[in-house]
Short mmCIF file of C-alpha atoms and ligand atoms in Angstrom, two decimals:
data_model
loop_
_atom_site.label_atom_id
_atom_site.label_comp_id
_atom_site.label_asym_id
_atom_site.label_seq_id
_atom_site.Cartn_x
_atom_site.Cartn_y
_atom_site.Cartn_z
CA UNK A 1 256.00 125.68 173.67
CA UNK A 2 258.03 127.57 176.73
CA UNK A 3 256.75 130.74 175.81
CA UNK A 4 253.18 129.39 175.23
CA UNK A 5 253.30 127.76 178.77
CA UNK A 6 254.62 130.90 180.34
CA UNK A 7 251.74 133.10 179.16
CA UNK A 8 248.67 130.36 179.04
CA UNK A 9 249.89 128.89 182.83
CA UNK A 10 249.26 125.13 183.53
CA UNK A 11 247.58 122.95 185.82
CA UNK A 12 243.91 123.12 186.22
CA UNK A 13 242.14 126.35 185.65
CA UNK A 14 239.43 125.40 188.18
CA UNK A 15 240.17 124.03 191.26
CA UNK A 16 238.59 121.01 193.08
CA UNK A 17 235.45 121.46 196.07
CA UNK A 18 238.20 120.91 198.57
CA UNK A 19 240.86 123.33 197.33
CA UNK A 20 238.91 125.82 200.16
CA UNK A 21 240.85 124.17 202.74
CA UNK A 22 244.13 124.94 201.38
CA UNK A 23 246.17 127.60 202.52
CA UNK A 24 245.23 130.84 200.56
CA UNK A 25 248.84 131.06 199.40
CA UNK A 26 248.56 127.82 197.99
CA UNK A 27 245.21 128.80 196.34
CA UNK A 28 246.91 131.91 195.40
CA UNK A 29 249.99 130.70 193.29
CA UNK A 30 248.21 127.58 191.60
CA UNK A 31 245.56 130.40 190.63
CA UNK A 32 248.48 132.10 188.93
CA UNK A 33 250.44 129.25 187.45
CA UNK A 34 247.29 128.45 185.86
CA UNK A 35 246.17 131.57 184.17
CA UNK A 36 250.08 132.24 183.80
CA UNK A 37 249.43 136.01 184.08
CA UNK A 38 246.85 137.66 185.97
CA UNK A 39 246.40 140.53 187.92
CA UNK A 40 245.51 140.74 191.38
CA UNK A 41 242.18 142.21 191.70
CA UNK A 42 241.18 138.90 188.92
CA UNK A 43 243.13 136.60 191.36
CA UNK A 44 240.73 138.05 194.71
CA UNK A 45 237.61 137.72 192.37
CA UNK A 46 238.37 134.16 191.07
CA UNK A 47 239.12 132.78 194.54
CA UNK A 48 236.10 135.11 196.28
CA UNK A 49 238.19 136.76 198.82
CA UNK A 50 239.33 140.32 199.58
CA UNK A 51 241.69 142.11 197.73
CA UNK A 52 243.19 143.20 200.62
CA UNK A 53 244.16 139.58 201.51
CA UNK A 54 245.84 138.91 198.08
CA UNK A 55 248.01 141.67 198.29
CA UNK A 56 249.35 140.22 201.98
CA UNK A 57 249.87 137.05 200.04
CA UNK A 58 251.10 138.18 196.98
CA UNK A 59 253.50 140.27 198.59
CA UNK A 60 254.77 137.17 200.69
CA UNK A 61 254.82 135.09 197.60
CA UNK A 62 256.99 137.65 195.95
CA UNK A 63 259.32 138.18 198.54
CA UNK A 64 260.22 134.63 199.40
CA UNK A 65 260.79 134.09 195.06
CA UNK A 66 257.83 132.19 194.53
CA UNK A 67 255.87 135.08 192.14
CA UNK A 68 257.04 138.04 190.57
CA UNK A 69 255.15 141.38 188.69
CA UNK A 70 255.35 142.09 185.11
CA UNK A 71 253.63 144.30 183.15
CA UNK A 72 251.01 142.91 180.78
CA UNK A 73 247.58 144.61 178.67
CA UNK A 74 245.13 144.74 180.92
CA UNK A 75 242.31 142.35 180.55
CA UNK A 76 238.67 143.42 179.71
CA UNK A 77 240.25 147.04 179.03
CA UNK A 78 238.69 149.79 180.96
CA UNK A 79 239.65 152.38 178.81
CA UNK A 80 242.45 153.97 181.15
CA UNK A 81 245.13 153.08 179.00
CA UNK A 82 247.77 152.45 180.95
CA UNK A 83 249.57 148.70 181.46
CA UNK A 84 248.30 146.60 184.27
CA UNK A 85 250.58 145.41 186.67
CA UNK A 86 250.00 141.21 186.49
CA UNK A 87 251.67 138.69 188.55
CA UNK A 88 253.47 135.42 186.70
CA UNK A 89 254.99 132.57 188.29
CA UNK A 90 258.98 133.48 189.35
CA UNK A 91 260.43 131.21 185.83
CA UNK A 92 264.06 129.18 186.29
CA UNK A 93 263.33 129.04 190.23
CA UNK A 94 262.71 125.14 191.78
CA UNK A 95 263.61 122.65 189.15
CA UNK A 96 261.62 119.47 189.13
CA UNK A 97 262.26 115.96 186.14
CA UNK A 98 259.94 113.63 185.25
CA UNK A 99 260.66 110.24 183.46
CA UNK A 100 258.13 107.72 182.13
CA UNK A 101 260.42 104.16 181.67
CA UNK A 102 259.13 101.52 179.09
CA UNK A 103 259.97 98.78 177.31
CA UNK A 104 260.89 100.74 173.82
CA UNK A 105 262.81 103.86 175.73
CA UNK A 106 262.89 106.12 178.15
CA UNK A 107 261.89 110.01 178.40
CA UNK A 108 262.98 112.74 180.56
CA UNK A 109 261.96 116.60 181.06
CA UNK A 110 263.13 119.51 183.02
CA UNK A 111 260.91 121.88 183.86
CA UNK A 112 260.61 124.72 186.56
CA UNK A 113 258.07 125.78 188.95
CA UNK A 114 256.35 127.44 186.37
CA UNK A 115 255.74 124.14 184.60
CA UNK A 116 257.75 125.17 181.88
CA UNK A 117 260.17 122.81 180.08
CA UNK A 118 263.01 123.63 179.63
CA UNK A 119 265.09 120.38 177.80
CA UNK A 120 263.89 116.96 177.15
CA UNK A 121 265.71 113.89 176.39
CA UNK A 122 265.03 110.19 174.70
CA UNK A 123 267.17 107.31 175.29
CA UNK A 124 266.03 103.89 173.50
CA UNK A 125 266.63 100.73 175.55
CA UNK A 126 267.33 97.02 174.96
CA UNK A 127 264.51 95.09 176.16
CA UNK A 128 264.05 93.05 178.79
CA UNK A 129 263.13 93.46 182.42
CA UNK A 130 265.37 95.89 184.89
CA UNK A 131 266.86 95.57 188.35
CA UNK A 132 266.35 97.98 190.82
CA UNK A 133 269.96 98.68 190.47
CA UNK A 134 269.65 99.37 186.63
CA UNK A 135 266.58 101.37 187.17
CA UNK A 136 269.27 103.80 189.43
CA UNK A 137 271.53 103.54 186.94
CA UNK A 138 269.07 104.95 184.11
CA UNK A 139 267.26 107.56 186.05
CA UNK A 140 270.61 109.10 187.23
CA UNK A 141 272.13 108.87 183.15
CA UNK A 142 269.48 110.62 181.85
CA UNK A 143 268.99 113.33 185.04
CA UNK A 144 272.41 114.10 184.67
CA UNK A 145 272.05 114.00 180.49
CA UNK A 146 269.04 116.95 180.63
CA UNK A 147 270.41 119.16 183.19
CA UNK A 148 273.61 118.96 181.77
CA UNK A 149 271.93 120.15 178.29
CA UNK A 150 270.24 122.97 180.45
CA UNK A 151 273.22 124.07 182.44
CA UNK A 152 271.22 123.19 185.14
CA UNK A 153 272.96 122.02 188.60
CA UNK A 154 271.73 118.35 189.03
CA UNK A 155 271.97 118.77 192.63
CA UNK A 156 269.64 121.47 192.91
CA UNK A 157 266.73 119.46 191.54
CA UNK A 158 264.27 119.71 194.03
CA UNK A 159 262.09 116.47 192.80
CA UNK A 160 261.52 113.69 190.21
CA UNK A 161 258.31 111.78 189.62
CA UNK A 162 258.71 108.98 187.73
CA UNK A 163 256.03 107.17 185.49
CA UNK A 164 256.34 102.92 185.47
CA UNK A 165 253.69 101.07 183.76
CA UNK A 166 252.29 98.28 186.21
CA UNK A 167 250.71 98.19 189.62
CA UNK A 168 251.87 100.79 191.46
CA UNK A 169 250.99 102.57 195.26
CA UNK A 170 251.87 106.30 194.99
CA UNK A 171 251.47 106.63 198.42
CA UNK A 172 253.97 104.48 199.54
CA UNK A 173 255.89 104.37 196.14
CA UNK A 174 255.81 100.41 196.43
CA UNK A 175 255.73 98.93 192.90
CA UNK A 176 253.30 95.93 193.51
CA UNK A 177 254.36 94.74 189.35
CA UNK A 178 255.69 95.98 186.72
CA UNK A 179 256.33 94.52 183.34
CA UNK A 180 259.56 96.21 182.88
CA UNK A 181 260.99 95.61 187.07
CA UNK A 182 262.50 92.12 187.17
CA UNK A 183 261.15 91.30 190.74
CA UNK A 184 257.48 91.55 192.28
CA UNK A 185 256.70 94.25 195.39
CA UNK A 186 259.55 96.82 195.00
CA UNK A 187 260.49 99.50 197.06
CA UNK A 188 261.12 101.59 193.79
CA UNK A 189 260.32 105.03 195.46
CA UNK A 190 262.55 105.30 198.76
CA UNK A 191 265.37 103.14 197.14
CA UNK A 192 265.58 105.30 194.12
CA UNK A 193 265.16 108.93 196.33
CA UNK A 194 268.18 107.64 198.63
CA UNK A 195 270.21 107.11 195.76
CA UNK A 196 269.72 110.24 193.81
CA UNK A 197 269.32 112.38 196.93
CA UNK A 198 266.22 113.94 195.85
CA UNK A 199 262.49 113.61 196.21
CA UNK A 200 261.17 110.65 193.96
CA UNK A 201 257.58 110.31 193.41
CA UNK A 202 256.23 107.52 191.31
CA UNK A 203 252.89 106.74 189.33
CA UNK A 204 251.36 104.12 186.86
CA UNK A 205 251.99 105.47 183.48
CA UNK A 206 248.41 105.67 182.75
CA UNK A 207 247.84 108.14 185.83
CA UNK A 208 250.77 110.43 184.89
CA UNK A 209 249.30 111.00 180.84
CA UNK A 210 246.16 112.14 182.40
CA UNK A 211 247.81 114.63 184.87
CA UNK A 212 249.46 115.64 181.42
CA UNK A 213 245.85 116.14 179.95
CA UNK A 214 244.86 117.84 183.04
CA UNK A 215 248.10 120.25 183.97
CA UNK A 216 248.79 120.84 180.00
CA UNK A 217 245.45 119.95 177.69
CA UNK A 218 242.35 119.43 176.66
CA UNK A 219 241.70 118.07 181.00
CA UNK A 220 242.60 121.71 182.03
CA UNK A 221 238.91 122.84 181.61
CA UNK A 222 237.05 119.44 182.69
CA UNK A 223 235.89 118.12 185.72
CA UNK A 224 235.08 114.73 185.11
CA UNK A 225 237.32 113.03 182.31
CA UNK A 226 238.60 109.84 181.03
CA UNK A 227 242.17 109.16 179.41
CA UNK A 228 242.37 105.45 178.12
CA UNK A 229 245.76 104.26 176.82
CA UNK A 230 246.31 101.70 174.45
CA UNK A 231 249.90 100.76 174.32
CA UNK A 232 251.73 97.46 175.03
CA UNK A 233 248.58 97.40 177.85
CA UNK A 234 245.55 98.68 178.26
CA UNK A 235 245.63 101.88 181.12
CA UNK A 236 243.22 104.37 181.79
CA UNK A 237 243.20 107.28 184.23
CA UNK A 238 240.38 109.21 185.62
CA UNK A 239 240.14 113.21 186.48
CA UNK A 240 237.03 112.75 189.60
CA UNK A 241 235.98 116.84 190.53
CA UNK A 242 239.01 118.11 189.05
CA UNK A 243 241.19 115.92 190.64
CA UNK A 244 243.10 112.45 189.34
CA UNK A 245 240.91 109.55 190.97
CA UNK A 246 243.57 106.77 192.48
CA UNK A 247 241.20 104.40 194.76
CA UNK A 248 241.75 103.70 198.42
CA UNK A 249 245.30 102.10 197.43
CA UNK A 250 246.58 104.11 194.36
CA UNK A 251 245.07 100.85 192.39
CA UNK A 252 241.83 101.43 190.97
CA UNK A 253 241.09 102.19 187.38
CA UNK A 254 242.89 98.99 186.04
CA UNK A 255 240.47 98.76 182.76
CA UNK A 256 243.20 96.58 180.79
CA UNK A 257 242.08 94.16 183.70
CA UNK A 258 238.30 94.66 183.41
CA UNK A 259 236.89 91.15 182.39
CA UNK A 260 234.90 91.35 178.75
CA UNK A 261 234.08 87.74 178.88
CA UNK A 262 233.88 84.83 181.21
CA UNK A 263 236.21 82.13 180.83
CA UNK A 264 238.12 84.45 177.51
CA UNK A 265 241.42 84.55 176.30
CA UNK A 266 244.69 84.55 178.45
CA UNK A 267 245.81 87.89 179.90
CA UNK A 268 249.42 88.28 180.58
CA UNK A 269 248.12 89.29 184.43
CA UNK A 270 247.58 85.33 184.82
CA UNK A 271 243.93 85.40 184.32
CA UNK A 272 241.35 85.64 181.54
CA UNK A 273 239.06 87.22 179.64
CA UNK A 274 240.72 90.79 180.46
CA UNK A 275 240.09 93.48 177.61
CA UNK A 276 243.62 93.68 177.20
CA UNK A 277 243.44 89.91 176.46
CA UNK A 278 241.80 91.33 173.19
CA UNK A 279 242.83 95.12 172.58
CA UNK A 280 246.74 95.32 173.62
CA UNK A 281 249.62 95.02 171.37
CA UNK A 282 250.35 91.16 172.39
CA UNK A 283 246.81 90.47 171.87
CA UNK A 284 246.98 91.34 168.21
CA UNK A 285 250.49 89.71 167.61
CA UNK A 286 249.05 86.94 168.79
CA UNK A 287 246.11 86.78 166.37
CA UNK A 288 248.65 88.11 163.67
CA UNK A 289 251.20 84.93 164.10
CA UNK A 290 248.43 83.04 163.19
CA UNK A 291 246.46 84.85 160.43
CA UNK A 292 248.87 86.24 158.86
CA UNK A 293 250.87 83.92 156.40
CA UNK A 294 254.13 85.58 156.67
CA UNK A 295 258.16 84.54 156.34
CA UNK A 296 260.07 85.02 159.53
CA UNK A 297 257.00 85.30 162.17
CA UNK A 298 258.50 84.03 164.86
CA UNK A 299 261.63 86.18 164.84
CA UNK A 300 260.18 89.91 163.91
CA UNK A 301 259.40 92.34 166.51
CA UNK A 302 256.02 93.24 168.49
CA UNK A 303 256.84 96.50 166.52
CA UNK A 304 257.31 94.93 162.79
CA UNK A 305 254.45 92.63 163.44
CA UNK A 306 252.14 95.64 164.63
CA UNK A 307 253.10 97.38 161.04
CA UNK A 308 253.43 94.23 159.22
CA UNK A 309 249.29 93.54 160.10
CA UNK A 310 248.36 97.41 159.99
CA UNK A 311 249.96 97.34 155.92
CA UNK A 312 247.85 94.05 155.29
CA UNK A 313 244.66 94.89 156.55
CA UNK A 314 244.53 98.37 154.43
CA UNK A 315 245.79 96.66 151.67
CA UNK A 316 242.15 94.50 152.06
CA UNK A 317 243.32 91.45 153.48
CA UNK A 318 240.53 89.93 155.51
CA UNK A 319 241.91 88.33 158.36
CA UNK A 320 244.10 91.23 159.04
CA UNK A 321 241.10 93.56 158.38
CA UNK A 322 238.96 91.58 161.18
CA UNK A 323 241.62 91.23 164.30
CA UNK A 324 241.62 94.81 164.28
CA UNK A 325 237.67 94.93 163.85
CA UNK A 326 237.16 92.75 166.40
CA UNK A 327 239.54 94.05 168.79
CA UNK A 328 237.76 97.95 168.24
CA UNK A 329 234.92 95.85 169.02
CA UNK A 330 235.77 95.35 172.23
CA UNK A 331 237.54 98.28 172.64
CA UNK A 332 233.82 99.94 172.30
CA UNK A 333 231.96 97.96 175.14
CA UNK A 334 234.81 99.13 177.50
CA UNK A 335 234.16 102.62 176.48
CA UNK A 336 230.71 102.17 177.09
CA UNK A 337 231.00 100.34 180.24
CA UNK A 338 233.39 103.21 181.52
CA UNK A 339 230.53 105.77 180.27
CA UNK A 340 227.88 104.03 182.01
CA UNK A 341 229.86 103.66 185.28
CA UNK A 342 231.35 107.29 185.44
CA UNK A 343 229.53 109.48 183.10
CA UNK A 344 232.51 111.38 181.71
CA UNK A 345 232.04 114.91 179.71
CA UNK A 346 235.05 113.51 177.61
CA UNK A 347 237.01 109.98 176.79
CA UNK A 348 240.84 110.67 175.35
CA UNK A 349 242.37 108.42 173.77
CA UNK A 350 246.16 108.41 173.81
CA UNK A 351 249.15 106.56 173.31
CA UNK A 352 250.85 105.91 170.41
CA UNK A 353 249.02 103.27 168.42
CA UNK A 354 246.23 105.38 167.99
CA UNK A 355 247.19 105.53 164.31
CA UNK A 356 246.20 102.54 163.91
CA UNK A 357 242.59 104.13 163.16
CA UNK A 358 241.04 100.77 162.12
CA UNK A 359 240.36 100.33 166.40
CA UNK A 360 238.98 104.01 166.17
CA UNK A 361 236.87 103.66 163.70
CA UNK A 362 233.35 105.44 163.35
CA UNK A 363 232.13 101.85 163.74
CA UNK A 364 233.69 101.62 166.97
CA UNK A 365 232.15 104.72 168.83
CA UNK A 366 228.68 104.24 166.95
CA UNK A 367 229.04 100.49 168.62
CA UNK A 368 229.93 102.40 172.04
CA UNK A 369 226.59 104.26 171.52
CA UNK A 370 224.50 101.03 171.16
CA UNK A 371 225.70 99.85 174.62
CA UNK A 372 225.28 102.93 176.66
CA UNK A 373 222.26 102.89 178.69
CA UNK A 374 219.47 105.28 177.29
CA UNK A 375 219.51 108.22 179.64
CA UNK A 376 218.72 110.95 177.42
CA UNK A 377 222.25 112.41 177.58
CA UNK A 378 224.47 112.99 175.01
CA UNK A 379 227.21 110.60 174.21
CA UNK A 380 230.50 111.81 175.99
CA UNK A 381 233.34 113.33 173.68
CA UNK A 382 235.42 110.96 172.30
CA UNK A 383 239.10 112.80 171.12
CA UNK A 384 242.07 110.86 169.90
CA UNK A 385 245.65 112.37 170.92
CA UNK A 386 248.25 110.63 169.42
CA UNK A 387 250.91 112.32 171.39
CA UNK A 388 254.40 110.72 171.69
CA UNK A 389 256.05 109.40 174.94
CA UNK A 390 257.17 113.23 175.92
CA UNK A 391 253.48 113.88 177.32
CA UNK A 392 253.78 111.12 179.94
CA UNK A 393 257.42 112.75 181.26
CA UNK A 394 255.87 115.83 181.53
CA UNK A 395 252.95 114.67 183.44
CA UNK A 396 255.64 112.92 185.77
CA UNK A 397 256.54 116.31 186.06
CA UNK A 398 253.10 117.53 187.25
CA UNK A 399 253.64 115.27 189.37
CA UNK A 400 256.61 116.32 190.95
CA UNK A 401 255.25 120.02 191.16
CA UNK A 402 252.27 119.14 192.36
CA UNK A 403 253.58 117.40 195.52
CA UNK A 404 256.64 120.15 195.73
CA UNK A 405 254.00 123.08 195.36
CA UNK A 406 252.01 121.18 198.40
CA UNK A 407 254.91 120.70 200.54
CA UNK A 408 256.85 124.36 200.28
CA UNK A 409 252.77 126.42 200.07
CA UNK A 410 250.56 124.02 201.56
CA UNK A 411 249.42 122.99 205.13
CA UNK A 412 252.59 121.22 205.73
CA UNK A 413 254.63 123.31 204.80
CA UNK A 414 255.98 124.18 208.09
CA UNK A 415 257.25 121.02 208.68
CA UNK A 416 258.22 120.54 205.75
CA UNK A 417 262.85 121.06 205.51
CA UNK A 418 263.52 123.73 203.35
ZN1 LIG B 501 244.42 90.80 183.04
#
């Protein structure tokens, strides 16, 4: 995977209308990270601008560390055999982490400017809700844990962004609620980046697994793309002209919260009808502790219960069979609804219960069909990536490069401490 990322690049290979009012040297490296290696005269084509002017940059970005040359085959050979000098991203420079916290464990990765990783780490947790104080205590463990396994200095992390699932204002870094926080309206960002000393950006999980699609997958190419995640909740994010949509307060997109019927079943935000109300984990244990006849209910886990109801209803029992029908059911009309409202080229679906294919049925996207408006346009790519809980640390990790890469190349840089 590190040498794959080194050659292929990350983040998004095209960039977003307003990317033009960037700084050219900002345009200029994120045009290299991307393709990973490229030569100049590609880099002035793709960005339309002299190559006069990209050797300036380049030669700035080299000297102050940021880029460096290597020799590579040259691209759409012209038949003068010899290697083409390319430029790459400056590897093991700027070291960034990103974390995703949940209620099963938390992840960590280390990865440099580059976007490489370079170690990762898993820690399984008790459950229960955290203090701010244990949140410190965490984050700083497993920091010191990955560097530690890198023979990294700690202290010369430049950034962390951090992935919490709930309500949460990137902006400001205020979490407004989180299922695993133990108090309402914290302060998570600035209390965690005084205590660590660094940098700390924070996201809803949901957001950070689609910067993952966009920085590292299948997003990379896309302009307009959905990522809906079915875990304990129901998230989704949303990739608007190459860029990840947040609304006016970092709180739009809450589709677990998107009401699928009037006066409907209880949703753990307080109010009802909610699709998660029908589609999340608790939503199915809850249908489960009643359908299914089974010793010990009340004491197994979300997780046993999950398995315990998968293993009947492929084994034919009815009841079992139908929660998950009927929760793919509704599962569809949300996909549809989000099709008909944002007209998406493509709809991932991610998070770890995705084997659970009974919810991803045919049935379910040839329902989604039936309640899409008739426009004439194709259906929008549905994909199912069952990736584990590493994909949402490293899009925490986007994160973190994305704001560091805007703060030491972009407008502000000047005022920015270095
Ligand atoms: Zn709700």
């Amino acid at each position: 995977m590190n040498d794959e990322a080194e050659i292929i690049g990350c983040g998004p290979f095209l960039q977003s209308p307003d990317s033009a009012l960037r700084p050219l040297r900002q345009q200029v490296f994120e045009h290299v990270r991307a393709l990973g290696r490229v030569p100049r005269v590609q880099v002035a084509k793709d960005l339309r601008v002299s190559p006069a002017s990209v050797t300036t940059i380049t030669s700035e970005l080299i000297e102050t560390g940021f880029l460096e040359e290597v020799q590579a085959p040259r691209v759409g050979d012209s038949g003068r055999g010899r290697p083409a000098v390319a430029l790459q991203v400056r590897p093991g420079v700027h070291h960034v982490m990103g974390m995703k916290l949940s209620d099963i464990h938390h992840t960590a990765v280390l990865a440099d400017l580059s976007g490489r990783v370079i170690a990762t780490a898993s820690k399984p947790r008790e459950p229960g809700q955290l203090s701010v104080e244990a949140v410190g205590d965490v984050t700083e463990a497993l920091m010191r844990e990955v560097c530690g396994a890198a023979g990294v200095d700690a202290a010369s992390l430049r950034g962390l962004g951090l992935g919490v699932p709930g309500f949460v204002d990137a902006d400001t870094g205020l979490v407004r609620w989180s299922p695993i926080l133990d108090l309402r309206d914290t302060d998570l960002s600035p209390t965690l980046s005084q205590r660590l000393g660094l940098p700390v950006h924070i996201d809803n999980d949901a957001n950070l697994v689609t910067l993952a699609e966009l920085w590292f997958g299948a997003g990379r190419t896309m302009s307009n793309f959905a990522v809906v995640t079915i875990e304990h909740g129901v998230g989704m994010g949303f990739v608007m002209n190459h860029r990840l949509y947040r609304g006016a307060h970092g709180m739009g997109m809450e589709l677990g919260h998107m009401k699928v019927h009037l006066d409907g079943a209880l949703c753990r935000c307080g109010q009802r009808g909610c699709l998660e109300a029908y589609v999340a984990d608790y939503a199915l244990v809850r249908e489960a502790r009643t359908a299914l006849n089974l010793p010990d209910l009340e004491t197994r886990s979300v997780r046993v219960l999950l398995e315990s109801l998968f293993s009947q209803a492929k084994a034919g029992n009815p009841a079992a069979h139908s929660i998950f029908r009927r929760a793919g059911r509704y599962l569809s009309l949300a996909l549809a609804n989000v099709t008909n409202l944002f007209d998406p080229q493509l709809i991932i679906l991610s998070g770890e219960r995705m084997r659970y294919d009974y919810l991803y049925a045919e049935g379910t996207l040839t329902e989604m069909k039936t309640m899409m408006i008739e426009t004439g346009r194709a259906a929008p790519k549905v994909e199912i990536h069952a990736w584990g809980d590493m994909v949402w640390a490293r899009g925490a990790a986007a994160l973190a490069l994305e704001t560091l890469t805007e703060q030491m190349l972009g407008a502000g840089r000047e005022m920015a401490a270095q």
